[in-house]
Amino acid sequence: MLFNRSWYNRAGVEYVMKFCTRAEREAFLEAAPRFERMLVHSGISVLKYYLDISRKEQARRLRERRRDPLKQWKISPVDEAAQRHWHDYSRARDTMLLRTHHADAPWILIRADDKHQTRLNVIRDILARIPSRMSGASSPGRAPRGAGVSTQACSAPVGSPANAA
């Protein structure tokens, strides 16, 4: 099972932008790992990827969206506030990673400034983690060599929120 970042918005964007209360965020941070463990213990593989972009890259992507009429539909008021709230998002992200990272469903952090390479890395990593029906072999928890992924424990900040990834 794959969750996109919106599943974790309660701990990040919603909290920073005051769309939820501290108590609602806390309830999410307590419930999410329990729910993920329930899925894993039911035999469902849970892969959590955090696509981490730099502040500079986020600003570049937002400028591009403003200029390109075909991408302007992607811009929201939340996106417009992203750069102003960079440090708040970073703190909220770090808290979310720390509180929802666990052995049953660890976070996989991927540097994502290069969209094309990021997509390839995620695909490679997923394929390396899912058992192959063709060979019957399984390599759970092992990322392919050179995949550009980190399965480090989330005990320290990783650098930037993926708000505009």
mmCIF file of C-alpha atoms in Angstrom:
data_model
loop_
_atom_site.group_PDB
_atom_site.id
_atom_site.type_symbol
_atom_site.label_atom_id
_atom_site.label_comp_id
_atom_site.label_asym_id
_atom_site.label_seq_id
_atom_site.Cartn_x
_atom_site.Cartn_y
_atom_site.Cartn_z
ATOM 1 C CA MET A 1 0.000 0.000 0.000
ATOM 2 C CA LEU A 2 1.306 3.444 -0.900
ATOM 3 C CA PHE A 3 0.110 6.637 0.730
ATOM 4 C CA ASN A 4 0.880 9.930 -0.934
ATOM 5 C CA ARG A 5 1.892 12.899 1.169
ATOM 6 C CA SER A 6 -1.696 14.087 1.590
ATOM 7 C CA TRP A 7 -2.266 11.191 4.019
ATOM 8 C CA TYR A 8 0.250 12.899 6.342
ATOM 9 C CA ASN A 9 -0.940 16.492 5.732
ATOM 10 C CA ARG A 10 -2.594 16.580 9.157
ATOM 11 C CA ALA A 11 0.883 16.536 10.715
ATOM 12 C CA GLY A 12 2.368 19.070 8.299
ATOM 13 C CA VAL A 13 0.507 21.435 6.004
ATOM 14 C CA GLU A 14 -2.760 21.365 7.948
ATOM 15 C CA TYR A 15 -0.994 22.047 11.225
ATOM 16 C CA VAL A 16 1.297 24.803 9.905
ATOM 17 C CA MET A 17 -1.563 26.549 8.103
ATOM 18 C CA LYS A 18 -3.804 26.205 11.189
ATOM 19 C CA PHE A 19 -6.353 24.006 9.395
ATOM 20 C CA CYS A 20 -6.262 21.656 12.392
ATOM 21 C CA THR A 21 -5.632 22.069 16.099
ATOM 22 C CA ARG A 22 -2.639 20.833 18.067
ATOM 23 C CA ALA A 23 -4.904 18.153 19.581
ATOM 24 C CA GLU A 24 -6.029 16.982 16.118
ATOM 25 C CA ARG A 25 -2.419 16.777 14.949
ATOM 26 C CA GLU A 26 -1.449 14.873 18.077
ATOM 27 C CA ALA A 27 -4.317 12.410 17.560
ATOM 28 C CA PHE A 28 -3.103 11.803 14.009
ATOM 29 C CA LEU A 29 0.518 11.324 15.095
ATOM 30 C CA GLU A 30 -0.616 8.704 17.603
ATOM 31 C CA ALA A 31 -3.089 6.962 15.285
ATOM 32 C CA ALA A 32 -1.057 6.802 12.054
ATOM 33 C CA PRO A 33 1.634 4.377 13.291
ATOM 34 C CA ARG A 34 -1.030 2.157 14.917
ATOM 35 C CA PHE A 35 -2.973 2.045 11.650
ATOM 36 C CA GLU A 36 0.184 1.301 9.646
ATOM 37 C CA ARG A 37 1.115 -1.532 12.050
ATOM 38 C CA MET A 38 -2.398 -2.960 11.728
ATOM 39 C CA LEU A 39 -1.994 -3.052 7.939
ATOM 40 C CA VAL A 40 1.449 -4.668 8.132
ATOM 41 C CA HIS A 41 0.294 -7.264 10.669
ATOM 42 C CA SER A 42 -2.568 -8.089 8.287
ATOM 43 C CA GLY A 43 -0.052 -8.946 5.572
ATOM 44 C CA ILE A 44 -0.129 -5.662 3.658
ATOM 45 C CA SER A 45 3.186 -4.102 2.655
ATOM 46 C CA VAL A 46 3.363 -0.411 3.542
ATOM 47 C CA LEU A 47 5.933 1.707 1.716
ATOM 48 C CA LYS A 48 6.314 5.317 2.806
ATOM 49 C CA TYR A 49 8.386 7.591 0.585
ATOM 50 C CA TYR A 50 9.232 11.129 1.576
ATOM 51 C CA LEU A 51 10.322 13.122 -1.476
ATOM 52 C CA ASP A 52 12.570 15.842 -0.130
ATOM 53 C CA ILE A 53 13.197 18.958 -2.235
ATOM 54 C CA SER A 54 15.388 21.930 -1.477
ATOM 55 C CA ARG A 55 13.986 25.367 -0.757
ATOM 56 C CA LYS A 56 15.654 26.656 -3.917
ATOM 57 C CA GLU A 57 14.022 23.939 -6.046
ATOM 58 C CA GLN A 58 10.628 24.555 -4.465
ATOM 59 C CA ALA A 59 10.910 28.267 -5.325
ATOM 60 C CA ARG A 60 11.928 27.427 -8.902
ATOM 61 C CA ARG A 61 8.946 25.077 -9.354
ATOM 62 C CA LEU A 62 6.528 27.665 -7.970
ATOM 63 C CA ARG A 63 7.913 30.346 -10.332
ATOM 64 C CA GLU A 64 7.551 27.936 -13.249
ATOM 65 C CA ARG A 65 3.938 27.215 -12.314
ATOM 66 C CA ARG A 66 3.118 30.925 -12.140
ATOM 67 C CA ARG A 67 4.614 31.519 -15.611
ATOM 68 C CA ASP A 68 3.274 28.471 -17.437
ATOM 69 C CA PRO A 69 -0.465 28.728 -18.253
ATOM 70 C CA LEU A 70 -0.644 24.924 -18.457
ATOM 71 C CA LYS A 71 0.654 24.590 -14.894
ATOM 72 C CA GLN A 72 -1.140 27.490 -13.217
ATOM 73 C CA TRP A 73 -4.011 25.220 -12.163
ATOM 74 C CA LYS A 74 -1.561 23.533 -9.774
ATOM 75 C CA ILE A 75 -1.025 26.682 -7.687
ATOM 76 C CA SER A 76 -3.024 27.054 -4.494
ATOM 77 C CA PRO A 77 -2.932 29.618 -1.684
ATOM 78 C CA VAL A 78 -1.126 26.993 0.411
ATOM 79 C CA ASP A 79 1.592 26.753 -2.252
ATOM 80 C CA GLU A 80 1.930 30.535 -2.284
ATOM 81 C CA ALA A 81 2.587 30.472 1.477
ATOM 82 C CA ALA A 82 5.090 27.603 1.273
ATOM 83 C CA GLN A 83 8.265 29.686 1.042
ATOM 84 C CA ARG A 84 7.183 32.036 3.860
ATOM 85 C CA HIS A 85 6.523 29.049 6.141
ATOM 86 C CA TRP A 86 9.585 27.011 5.118
ATOM 87 C CA HIS A 87 11.006 26.709 8.630
ATOM 88 C CA ASP A 88 7.588 25.896 10.145
ATOM 89 C CA TYR A 89 7.064 23.182 7.514
ATOM 90 C CA SER A 90 10.559 21.850 8.212
ATOM 91 C CA ARG A 91 9.869 21.539 11.946
ATOM 92 C CA ALA A 92 6.463 19.943 11.319
ATOM 93 C CA ARG A 93 8.026 17.544 8.802
ATOM 94 C CA ASP A 94 10.745 16.519 11.236
ATOM 95 C CA THR A 95 8.174 15.854 13.956
ATOM 96 C CA MET A 96 6.002 13.847 11.560
ATOM 97 C CA LEU A 97 8.955 11.762 10.362
ATOM 98 C CA LEU A 98 10.110 11.049 13.911
ATOM 99 C CA ARG A 99 6.652 10.173 15.223
ATOM 100 C CA THR A 100 5.510 8.022 12.282
ATOM 101 C CA HIS A 101 8.785 6.211 11.496
ATOM 102 C CA HIS A 102 8.809 2.672 12.919
ATOM 103 C CA ALA A 103 10.194 -0.756 12.100
ATOM 104 C CA ASP A 104 6.940 -2.001 10.551
ATOM 105 C CA ALA A 105 6.672 0.958 8.164
ATOM 106 C CA PRO A 106 9.865 3.031 8.048
ATOM 107 C CA TRP A 107 10.163 6.208 6.043
ATOM 108 C CA ILE A 108 12.232 6.036 2.864
ATOM 109 C CA LEU A 109 13.740 9.458 2.220
ATOM 110 C CA ILE A 110 14.530 10.434 -1.354
ATOM 111 C CA ARG A 111 16.241 13.616 -2.500
ATOM 112 C CA ALA A 112 13.837 14.902 -5.132
ATOM 113 C CA ASP A 113 15.177 18.048 -6.792
ATOM 114 C CA ASP A 114 15.507 16.113 -10.073
ATOM 115 C CA LYS A 115 11.961 14.897 -10.873
ATOM 116 C CA HIS A 116 13.002 12.428 -13.555
ATOM 117 C CA GLN A 117 15.705 10.786 -11.441
ATOM 118 C CA THR A 118 13.393 10.779 -8.411
ATOM 119 C CA ARG A 119 10.699 8.891 -10.300
ATOM 120 C CA LEU A 120 13.219 6.321 -11.510
ATOM 121 C CA ASN A 121 14.614 5.896 -7.991
ATOM 122 C CA VAL A 122 11.169 5.359 -6.481
ATOM 123 C CA ILE A 123 10.248 2.809 -9.154
ATOM 124 C CA ARG A 124 13.553 0.963 -8.658
ATOM 125 C CA ASP A 125 13.101 0.924 -4.903
ATOM 126 C CA ILE A 126 9.507 -0.336 -5.079
ATOM 127 C CA LEU A 127 10.510 -3.101 -7.477
ATOM 128 C CA ALA A 128 13.400 -4.110 -5.198
ATOM 129 C CA ARG A 129 11.104 -4.318 -2.157
ATOM 130 C CA ILE A 130 8.171 -6.214 -3.661
ATOM 131 C CA PRO A 131 8.482 -9.967 -4.133
ATOM 132 C CA SER A 132 8.645 -10.979 -7.774
ATOM 133 C CA ARG A 133 5.896 -13.329 -8.943
ATOM 134 C CA MET A 134 8.121 -14.408 -11.815
ATOM 135 C CA SER A 135 11.080 -15.596 -9.751
ATOM 136 C CA GLY A 136 9.320 -16.275 -6.487
ATOM 137 C CA ALA A 137 12.175 -14.398 -4.825
ATOM 138 C CA SER A 138 11.762 -11.632 -2.333
ATOM 139 C CA SER A 139 14.082 -8.909 -1.205
ATOM 140 C CA PRO A 140 12.041 -6.948 1.337
ATOM 141 C CA GLY A 141 13.749 -3.952 2.856
ATOM 142 C CA ARG A 142 16.628 -3.895 0.383
ATOM 143 C CA ALA A 143 17.061 -0.943 -1.899
ATOM 144 C CA PRO A 144 18.864 -1.452 -5.202
ATOM 145 C CA ARG A 145 22.452 -0.254 -5.438
ATOM 146 C CA GLY A 146 22.705 3.377 -6.407
ATOM 147 C CA ALA A 147 18.977 4.016 -6.051
ATOM 148 C CA GLY A 148 19.532 7.301 -4.233
ATOM 149 C CA VAL A 149 17.319 6.330 -1.339
ATOM 150 C CA SER A 150 17.926 6.514 2.363
ATOM 151 C CA THR A 151 16.357 4.170 4.849
ATOM 152 C CA GLN A 152 17.994 5.937 7.767
ATOM 153 C CA ALA A 153 16.082 6.300 10.981
ATOM 154 C CA CYS A 154 14.458 9.701 11.058
ATOM 155 C CA SER A 155 16.314 10.986 14.095
ATOM 156 C CA ALA A 156 17.579 14.208 12.532
ATOM 157 C CA PRO A 157 16.198 16.805 10.131
ATOM 158 C CA VAL A 158 16.579 15.888 6.476
ATOM 159 C CA GLY A 159 16.696 19.444 5.185
ATOM 160 C CA SER A 160 13.504 20.619 3.518
ATOM 161 C CA PRO A 161 9.801 19.941 3.207
ATOM 162 C CA ALA A 162 8.395 18.344 0.064
ATOM 163 C CA ASN A 163 5.424 20.668 -0.063
ATOM 164 C CA ALA A 164 5.813 21.531 -3.723
ATOM 165 C CA ALA A 165 7.248 18.252 -4.963
#
